[in-house]
Amino acid sequence: MTGPSRAGARFFVDAWDPAYGASFEAGGGGGPAAPSSAQVDADVEMPATDWRAVDVRRDVAAPDVVLLVDGVRRIDASVWTAEDDGGSFPGIAASYAAGVVRCDLERGAAELAGTRVGRGLFTASPSAQDVVAGAIRYPVHRVSGTGELSKLPAAVQGPLTALEVAVSDAVRTDGDLLVVDGPLRSRRNLPRTLGYIKTQHSQYLDGRLTAVVTGLAPGQRCPVFRLGTAWGGYSWYLRLPVAGGAPWAGVVRVECSADLTEAEAIELADLSLVTLPRFASTPYKDPRAPQNLIPIAGLERRLRGMLGDARLLHRVLTAAARGIRR
């Protein structure tokens, strides 16, 4: 929604529910806030001086099957250990789940193709043991370093990513397209795989190239560029169907493996443009529309339900801790 302020300047209201943050991290220019120090090669698809919006190519057809994979995680309890030397280490008991939705575009059908649930006790404590209470088990995942409590939630990402890879590998077929909700990270070796980043935190492009991105019409993308970040890879922005709004409304970043050739990366970029917009959500159905793709939204709800009752698990963990102390 747009409207004039008292001084006559335009302002924008993000379509996302405030509980989810914003679809972009707003800086002074109304876009990603933090300039990235990553080296960017903008000449992959065309010279940077010639950058312009790229439309759907007529000779590109969507794949017959698209797999969308996502994971969720939840901290069930924060814990502290009591070491023999009188010291103590913080820890978190976390539950996480991964799943994949199989979308058969030829038949116009979607189905839940597989799910898996994991739990873990994440701590740097050298003496911590698996927490077992009946059928519930939290295996120890020992983290390196001093294991500060604030850094422990990030440790859940590794096992969760492994779960996402396992659940998607089990259902892949030749010719399908795998879309990962979030950065690819360690999944860059997977074939025909896209990372789908719906919230923009970093400013990778200079002002002139950014203007191409914010000027995209729905169903257009920017040229492919290459990032020199730790994970590396090819990337591009595209705008999903959206009815006006802020400069970054409906814009997502997509990435693929750096191991691909430039031609293969451009081919995947074209494929994403004929595939992803058809899954875009609408504001009356999803507070994070249009970026939170419809199959992903349904998958997230299913996975959160599979994590179990948070209050019950907290009581189970509390009872197990009391049993250990006795």
mmCIF file of N, CA, C and O in Angstrom, residues 81-89 125-127:
data_model
loop_
_atom_site.group_PDB
_atom_site.id
_atom_site.type_symbol
_atom_site.label_atom_id
_atom_site.label_comp_id
_atom_site.label_asym_id
_atom_site.label_seq_id
_atom_site.Cartn_x
_atom_site.Cartn_y
_atom_site.Cartn_z
ATOM 1 N N THR A 81 24.475 -27.432 31.751
ATOM 2 C CA THR A 81 25.079 -28.641 32.297
ATOM 3 C C THR A 81 25.805 -28.318 33.598
ATOM 4 O O THR A 81 26.144 -27.163 33.855
ATOM 5 N N ALA A 82 26.005 -29.326 34.388
ATOM 6 C CA ALA A 82 26.803 -29.184 35.613
ATOM 7 C C ALA A 82 27.995 -30.115 35.467
ATOM 8 O O ALA A 82 27.855 -31.348 35.529
ATOM 9 N N GLU A 83 29.183 -29.558 35.260
ATOM 10 C CA GLU A 83 30.380 -30.350 35.024
ATOM 11 C C GLU A 83 31.029 -30.771 36.351
ATOM 12 O O GLU A 83 30.797 -30.149 37.398
ATOM 13 N N ASP A 84 31.822 -31.815 36.287
ATOM 14 C CA ASP A 84 32.484 -32.326 37.489
ATOM 15 C C ASP A 84 33.420 -31.300 38.116
ATOM 16 O O ASP A 84 33.670 -31.329 39.330
ATOM 17 N N ASP A 85 33.963 -30.412 37.301
ATOM 18 C CA ASP A 85 34.903 -29.422 37.831
ATOM 19 C C ASP A 85 34.190 -28.180 38.367
ATOM 20 O O ASP A 85 34.831 -27.175 38.708
ATOM 21 N N GLY A 86 32.882 -28.231 38.419
ATOM 22 C CA GLY A 86 32.114 -27.103 38.919
ATOM 23 C C GLY A 86 31.683 -26.119 37.853
ATOM 24 O O GLY A 86 30.922 -25.183 38.133
ATOM 25 N N GLY A 87 32.167 -26.298 36.611
ATOM 26 C CA GLY A 87 31.790 -25.415 35.519
ATOM 27 C C GLY A 87 30.430 -25.781 34.950
ATOM 28 O O GLY A 87 29.769 -26.727 35.402
ATOM 29 N N SER A 88 30.008 -25.038 33.968
ATOM 30 C CA SER A 88 28.711 -25.272 33.356
ATOM 31 C C SER A 88 28.734 -24.818 31.901
ATOM 32 O O SER A 88 29.455 -23.874 31.553
ATOM 33 N N PHE A 89 27.959 -25.500 31.063
ATOM 34 C CA PHE A 89 27.840 -25.138 29.657
ATOM 35 C C PHE A 89 26.363 -24.971 29.307
ATOM 36 O O PHE A 89 25.522 -25.753 29.767
ATOM 37 N N SER A 125 29.351 -28.905 25.955
ATOM 38 C CA SER A 125 29.708 -29.689 27.142
ATOM 39 C C SER A 125 30.378 -31.007 26.762
ATOM 40 O O SER A 125 29.827 -31.773 25.970
ATOM 41 N N PRO A 126 31.548 -31.307 27.325
ATOM 42 C CA PRO A 126 32.219 -32.581 27.021
ATOM 43 C C PRO A 126 31.567 -33.772 27.713
ATOM 44 O O PRO A 126 31.831 -34.920 27.355
ATOM 45 N N SER A 127 30.729 -33.507 28.718
ATOM 46 C CA SER A 127 30.143 -34.603 29.490
ATOM 47 C C SER A 127 28.675 -34.858 29.157
ATOM 48 O O SER A 127 28.079 -35.807 29.666
#
